[in-house]
PDB file of C-alpha atoms in Angstrom:
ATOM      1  CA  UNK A 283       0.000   0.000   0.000  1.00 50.00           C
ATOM      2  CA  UNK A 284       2.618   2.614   1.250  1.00 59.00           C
ATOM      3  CA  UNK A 285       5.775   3.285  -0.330  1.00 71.00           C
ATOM      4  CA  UNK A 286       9.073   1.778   0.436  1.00 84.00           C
ATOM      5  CA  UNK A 287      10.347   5.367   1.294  1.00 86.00           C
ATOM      6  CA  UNK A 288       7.212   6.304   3.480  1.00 81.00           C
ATOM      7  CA  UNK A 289       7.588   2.962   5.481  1.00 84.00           C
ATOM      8  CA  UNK A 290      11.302   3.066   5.752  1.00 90.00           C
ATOM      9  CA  UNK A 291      10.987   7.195   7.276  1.00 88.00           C
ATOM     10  CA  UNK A 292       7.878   6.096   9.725  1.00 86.00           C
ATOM     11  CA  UNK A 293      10.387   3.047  10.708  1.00 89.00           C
ATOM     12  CA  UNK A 294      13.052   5.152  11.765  1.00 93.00           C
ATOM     13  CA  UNK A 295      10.847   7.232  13.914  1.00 91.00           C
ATOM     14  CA  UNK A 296       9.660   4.079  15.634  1.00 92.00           C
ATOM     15  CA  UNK A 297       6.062   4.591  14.266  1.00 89.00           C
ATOM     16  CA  UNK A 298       3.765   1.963  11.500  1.00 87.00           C
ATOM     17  CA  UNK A 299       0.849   3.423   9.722  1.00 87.00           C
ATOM     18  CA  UNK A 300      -1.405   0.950  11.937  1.00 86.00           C
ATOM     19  CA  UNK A 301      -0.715   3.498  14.774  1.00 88.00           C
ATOM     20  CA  UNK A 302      -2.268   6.463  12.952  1.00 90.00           C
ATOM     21  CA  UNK A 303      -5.301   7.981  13.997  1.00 93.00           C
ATOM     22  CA  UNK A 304      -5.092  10.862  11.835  1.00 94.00           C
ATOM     23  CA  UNK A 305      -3.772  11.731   8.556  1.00 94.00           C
ATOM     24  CA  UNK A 306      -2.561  15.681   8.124  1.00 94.00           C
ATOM     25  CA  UNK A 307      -1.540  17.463   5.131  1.00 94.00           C
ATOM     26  CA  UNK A 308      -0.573  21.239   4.258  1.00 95.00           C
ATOM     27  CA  UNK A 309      -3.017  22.291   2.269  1.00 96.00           C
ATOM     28  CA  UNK A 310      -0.948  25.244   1.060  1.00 94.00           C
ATOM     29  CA  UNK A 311      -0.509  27.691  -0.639  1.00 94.00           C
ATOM     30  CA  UNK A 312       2.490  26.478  -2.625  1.00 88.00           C
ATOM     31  CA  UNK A 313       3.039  24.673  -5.825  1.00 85.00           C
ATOM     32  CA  UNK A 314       0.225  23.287  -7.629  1.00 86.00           C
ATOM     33  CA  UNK A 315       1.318  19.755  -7.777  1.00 88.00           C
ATOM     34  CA  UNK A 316       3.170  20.024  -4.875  1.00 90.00           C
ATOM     35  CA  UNK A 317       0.364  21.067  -2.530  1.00 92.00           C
ATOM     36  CA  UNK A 318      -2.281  18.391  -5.078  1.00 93.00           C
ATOM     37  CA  UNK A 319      -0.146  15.424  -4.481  1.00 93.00           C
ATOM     38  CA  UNK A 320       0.542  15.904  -0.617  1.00 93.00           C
ATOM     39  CA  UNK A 321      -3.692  16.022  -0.203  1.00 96.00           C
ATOM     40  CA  UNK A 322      -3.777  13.183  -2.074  1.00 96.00           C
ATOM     41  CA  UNK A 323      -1.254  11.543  -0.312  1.00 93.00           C
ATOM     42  CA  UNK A 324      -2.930  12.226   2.772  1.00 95.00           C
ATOM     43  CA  UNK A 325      -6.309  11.460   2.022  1.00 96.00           C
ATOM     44  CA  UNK A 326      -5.390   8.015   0.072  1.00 95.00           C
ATOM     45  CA  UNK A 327      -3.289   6.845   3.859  1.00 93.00           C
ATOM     46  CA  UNK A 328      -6.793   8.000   5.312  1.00 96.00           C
ATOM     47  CA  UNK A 329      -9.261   6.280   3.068  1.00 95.00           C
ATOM     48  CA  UNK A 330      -6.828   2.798   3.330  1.00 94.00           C
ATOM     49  CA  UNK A 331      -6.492   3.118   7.025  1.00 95.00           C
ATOM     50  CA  UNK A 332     -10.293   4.248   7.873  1.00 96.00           C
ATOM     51  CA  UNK A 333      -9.027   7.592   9.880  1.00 96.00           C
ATOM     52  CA  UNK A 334     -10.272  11.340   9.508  1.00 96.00           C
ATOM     53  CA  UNK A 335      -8.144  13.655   7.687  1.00 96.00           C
ATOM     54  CA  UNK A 336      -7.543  17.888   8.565  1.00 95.00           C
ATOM     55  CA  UNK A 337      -5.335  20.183   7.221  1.00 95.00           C
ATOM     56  CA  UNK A 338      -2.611  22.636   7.858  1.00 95.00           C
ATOM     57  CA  UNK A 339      -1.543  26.142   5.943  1.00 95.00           C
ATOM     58  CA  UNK A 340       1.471  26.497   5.163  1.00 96.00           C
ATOM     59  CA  UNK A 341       0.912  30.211   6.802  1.00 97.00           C
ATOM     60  CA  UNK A 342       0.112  28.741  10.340  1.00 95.00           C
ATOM     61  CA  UNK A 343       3.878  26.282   9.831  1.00 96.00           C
ATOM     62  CA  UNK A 344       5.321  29.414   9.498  1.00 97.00           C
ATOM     63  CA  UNK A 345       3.778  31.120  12.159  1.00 96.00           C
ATOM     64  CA  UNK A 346       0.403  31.158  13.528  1.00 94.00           C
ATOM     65  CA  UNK A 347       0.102  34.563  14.925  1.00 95.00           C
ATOM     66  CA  UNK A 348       2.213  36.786  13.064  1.00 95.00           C
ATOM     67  CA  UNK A 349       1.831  37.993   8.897  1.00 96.00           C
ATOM     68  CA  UNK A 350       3.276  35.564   7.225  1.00 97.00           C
ATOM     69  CA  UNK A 351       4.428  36.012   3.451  1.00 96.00           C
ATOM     70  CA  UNK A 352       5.230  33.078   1.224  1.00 95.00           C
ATOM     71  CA  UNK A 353       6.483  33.248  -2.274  1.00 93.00           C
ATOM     72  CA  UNK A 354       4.813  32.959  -5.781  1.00 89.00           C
ATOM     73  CA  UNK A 355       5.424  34.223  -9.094  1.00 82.00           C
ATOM     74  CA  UNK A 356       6.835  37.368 -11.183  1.00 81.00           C
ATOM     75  CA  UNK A 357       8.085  39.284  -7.377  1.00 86.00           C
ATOM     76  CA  UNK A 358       4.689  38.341  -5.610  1.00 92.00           C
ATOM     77  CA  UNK A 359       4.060  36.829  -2.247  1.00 95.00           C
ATOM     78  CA  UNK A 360       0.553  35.059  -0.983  1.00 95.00           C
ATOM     79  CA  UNK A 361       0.613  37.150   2.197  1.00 96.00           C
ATOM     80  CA  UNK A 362      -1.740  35.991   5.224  1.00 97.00           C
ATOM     81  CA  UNK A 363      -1.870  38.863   8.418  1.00 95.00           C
ATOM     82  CA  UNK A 364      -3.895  37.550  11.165  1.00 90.00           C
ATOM     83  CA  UNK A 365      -7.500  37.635  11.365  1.00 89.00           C
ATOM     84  CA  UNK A 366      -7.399  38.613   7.462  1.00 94.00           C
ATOM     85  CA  UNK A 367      -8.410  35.897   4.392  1.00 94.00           C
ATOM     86  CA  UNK A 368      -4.943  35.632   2.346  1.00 96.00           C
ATOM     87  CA  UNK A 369      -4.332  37.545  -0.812  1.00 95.00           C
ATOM     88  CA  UNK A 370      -1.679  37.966  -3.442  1.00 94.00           C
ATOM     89  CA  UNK A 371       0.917  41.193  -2.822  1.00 95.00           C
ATOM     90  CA  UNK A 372       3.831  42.432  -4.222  1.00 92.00           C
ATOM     91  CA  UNK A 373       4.511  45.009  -1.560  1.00 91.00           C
ATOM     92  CA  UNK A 374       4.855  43.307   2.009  1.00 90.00           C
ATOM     93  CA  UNK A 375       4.294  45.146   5.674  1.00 88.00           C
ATOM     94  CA  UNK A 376       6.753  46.114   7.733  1.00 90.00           C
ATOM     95  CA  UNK A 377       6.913  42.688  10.250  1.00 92.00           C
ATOM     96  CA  UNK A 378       6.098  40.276   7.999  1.00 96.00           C
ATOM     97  CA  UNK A 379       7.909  36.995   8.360  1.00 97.00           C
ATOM     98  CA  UNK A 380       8.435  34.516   5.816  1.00 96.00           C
ATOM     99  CA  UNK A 381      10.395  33.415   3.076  1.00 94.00           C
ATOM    100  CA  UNK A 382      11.676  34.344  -0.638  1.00 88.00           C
ATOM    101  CA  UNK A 383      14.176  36.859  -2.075  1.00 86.00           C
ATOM    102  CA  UNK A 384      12.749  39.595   0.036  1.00 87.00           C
ATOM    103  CA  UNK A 385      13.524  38.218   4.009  1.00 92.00           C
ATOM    104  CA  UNK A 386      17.124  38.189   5.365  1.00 90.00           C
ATOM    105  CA  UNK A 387      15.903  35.996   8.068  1.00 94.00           C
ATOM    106  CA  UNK A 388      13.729  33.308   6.166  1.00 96.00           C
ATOM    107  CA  UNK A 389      11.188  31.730   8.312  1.00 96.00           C
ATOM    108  CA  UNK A 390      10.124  28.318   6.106  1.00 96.00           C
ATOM    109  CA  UNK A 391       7.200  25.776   6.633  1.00 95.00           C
ATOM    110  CA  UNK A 392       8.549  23.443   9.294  1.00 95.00           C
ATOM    111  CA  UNK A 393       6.057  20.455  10.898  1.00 91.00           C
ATOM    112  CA  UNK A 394       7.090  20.664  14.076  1.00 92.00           C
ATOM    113  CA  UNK A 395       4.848  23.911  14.104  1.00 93.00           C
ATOM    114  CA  UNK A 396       1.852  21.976  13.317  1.00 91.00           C
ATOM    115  CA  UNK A 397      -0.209  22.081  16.657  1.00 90.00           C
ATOM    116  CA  UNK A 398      -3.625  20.874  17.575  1.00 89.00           C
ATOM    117  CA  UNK A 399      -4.622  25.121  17.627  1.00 87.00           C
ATOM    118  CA  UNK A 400      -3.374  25.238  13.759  1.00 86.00           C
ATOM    119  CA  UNK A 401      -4.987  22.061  12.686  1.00 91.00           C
ATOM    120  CA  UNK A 402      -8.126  22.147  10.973  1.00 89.00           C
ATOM    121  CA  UNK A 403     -11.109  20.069  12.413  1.00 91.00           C
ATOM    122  CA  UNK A 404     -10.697  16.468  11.208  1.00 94.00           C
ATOM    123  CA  UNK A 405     -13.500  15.417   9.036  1.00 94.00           C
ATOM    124  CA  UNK A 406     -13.427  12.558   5.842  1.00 95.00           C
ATOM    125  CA  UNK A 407     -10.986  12.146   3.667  1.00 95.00           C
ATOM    126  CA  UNK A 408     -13.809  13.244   0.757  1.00 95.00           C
ATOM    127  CA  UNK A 409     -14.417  16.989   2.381  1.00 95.00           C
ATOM    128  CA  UNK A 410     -10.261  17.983   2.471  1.00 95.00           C
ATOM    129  CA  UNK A 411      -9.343  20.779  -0.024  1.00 93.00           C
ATOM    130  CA  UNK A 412      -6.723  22.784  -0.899  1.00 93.00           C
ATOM    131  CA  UNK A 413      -6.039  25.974  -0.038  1.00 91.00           C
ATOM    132  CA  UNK A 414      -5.914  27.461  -3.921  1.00 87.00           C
ATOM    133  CA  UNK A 415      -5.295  31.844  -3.656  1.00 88.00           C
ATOM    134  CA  UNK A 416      -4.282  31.884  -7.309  1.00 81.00           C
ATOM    135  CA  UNK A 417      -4.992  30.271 -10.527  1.00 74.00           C
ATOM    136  CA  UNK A 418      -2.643  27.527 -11.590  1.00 66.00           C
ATOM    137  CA  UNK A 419      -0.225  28.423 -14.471  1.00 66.00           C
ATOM    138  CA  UNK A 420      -1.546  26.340 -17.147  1.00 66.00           C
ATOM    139  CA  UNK A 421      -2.142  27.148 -20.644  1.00 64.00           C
ATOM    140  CA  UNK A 422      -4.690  25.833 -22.938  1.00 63.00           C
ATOM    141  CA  UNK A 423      -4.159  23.280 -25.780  1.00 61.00           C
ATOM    142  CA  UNK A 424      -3.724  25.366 -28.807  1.00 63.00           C
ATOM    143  CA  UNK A 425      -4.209  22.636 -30.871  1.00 61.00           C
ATOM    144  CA  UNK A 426      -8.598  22.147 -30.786  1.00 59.00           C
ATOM    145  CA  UNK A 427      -7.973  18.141 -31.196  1.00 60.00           C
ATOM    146  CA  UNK A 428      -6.296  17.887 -28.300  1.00 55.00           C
ATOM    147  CA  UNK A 429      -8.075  17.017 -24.992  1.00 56.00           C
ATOM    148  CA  UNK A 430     -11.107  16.262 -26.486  1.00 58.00           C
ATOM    149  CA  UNK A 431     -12.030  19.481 -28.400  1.00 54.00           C
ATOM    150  CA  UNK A 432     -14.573  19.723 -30.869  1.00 55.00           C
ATOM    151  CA  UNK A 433     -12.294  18.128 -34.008  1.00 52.00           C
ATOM    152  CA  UNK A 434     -11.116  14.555 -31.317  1.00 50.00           C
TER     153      UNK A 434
END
């Protein structure tokens, strides 16, 4: 079911994915894939083991209480200040902490920040989402044959 990789890490740590109760992933923001496969990852363990699944943001593994700034494209940062839904800047506040071309002192996405106050409520492995700010960088097919246009 599990990878060799996954099983050999939990190993180390002394733990087997019999003990979990709880699968968590961070929901983001951050790459597309990135943020697509580690939800899918976490909700697959879930689904195989029969345990609830929550979620993290990246924001709160940076810091849960202070404005928190994490990179994305062409100079801008998603930025998240407390209290506030997270949007897309490409000027930051003075005080905000995170990580990119902009902080001296990067402050990255570590785990061990992942507390049972940052943890979204557990529910089915069905109902966890994302956390999409911006649209992923895709283009279309130019070509109208491909992916089942009108000519396939």
């Amino acid at each position: 079911m599990a990878s060799g990789a996954l099983l050999q890490m939990l190993g180390d740590i002394g733990f087997s994915l019999e003990d979990a109760t709880l699968c968590v992933a961070d929901l983001g923001p951050g790459s597309f894939t990135g943020v697509k496969v580690a939800v899918t990852m976490a909700k697959t363990l879930a689904f195989a083991l029969g345990v609830k699944v929550a979620g993290v943001t990246a924001f709160d593994l940076v810091s849960a209480v202070q404005s928190v700034a994490i990179p994305s494209r062409k100079g801008e940062y998603f930025l998240r200040e407390p209290g506030r839904e997270p949007e897309i800047v490409r000027a930051l506040p003075t005080g905000s902490i995170g990580y990119g071309a902009t902080f001296d002192n990067q402050q990255y996405p570590l785990a061990e920040r992942c507390t049972a106050g940052v943890v979204s409520k557990a529910t089915d492995p069905v109902d966890l989402i994302p956390l999409y700010i911006a649209e992923p960088s895709i283009s279309k097919a130019k070509d109208t044959t491909v992916m089942g246009g009108p000519n396939a």
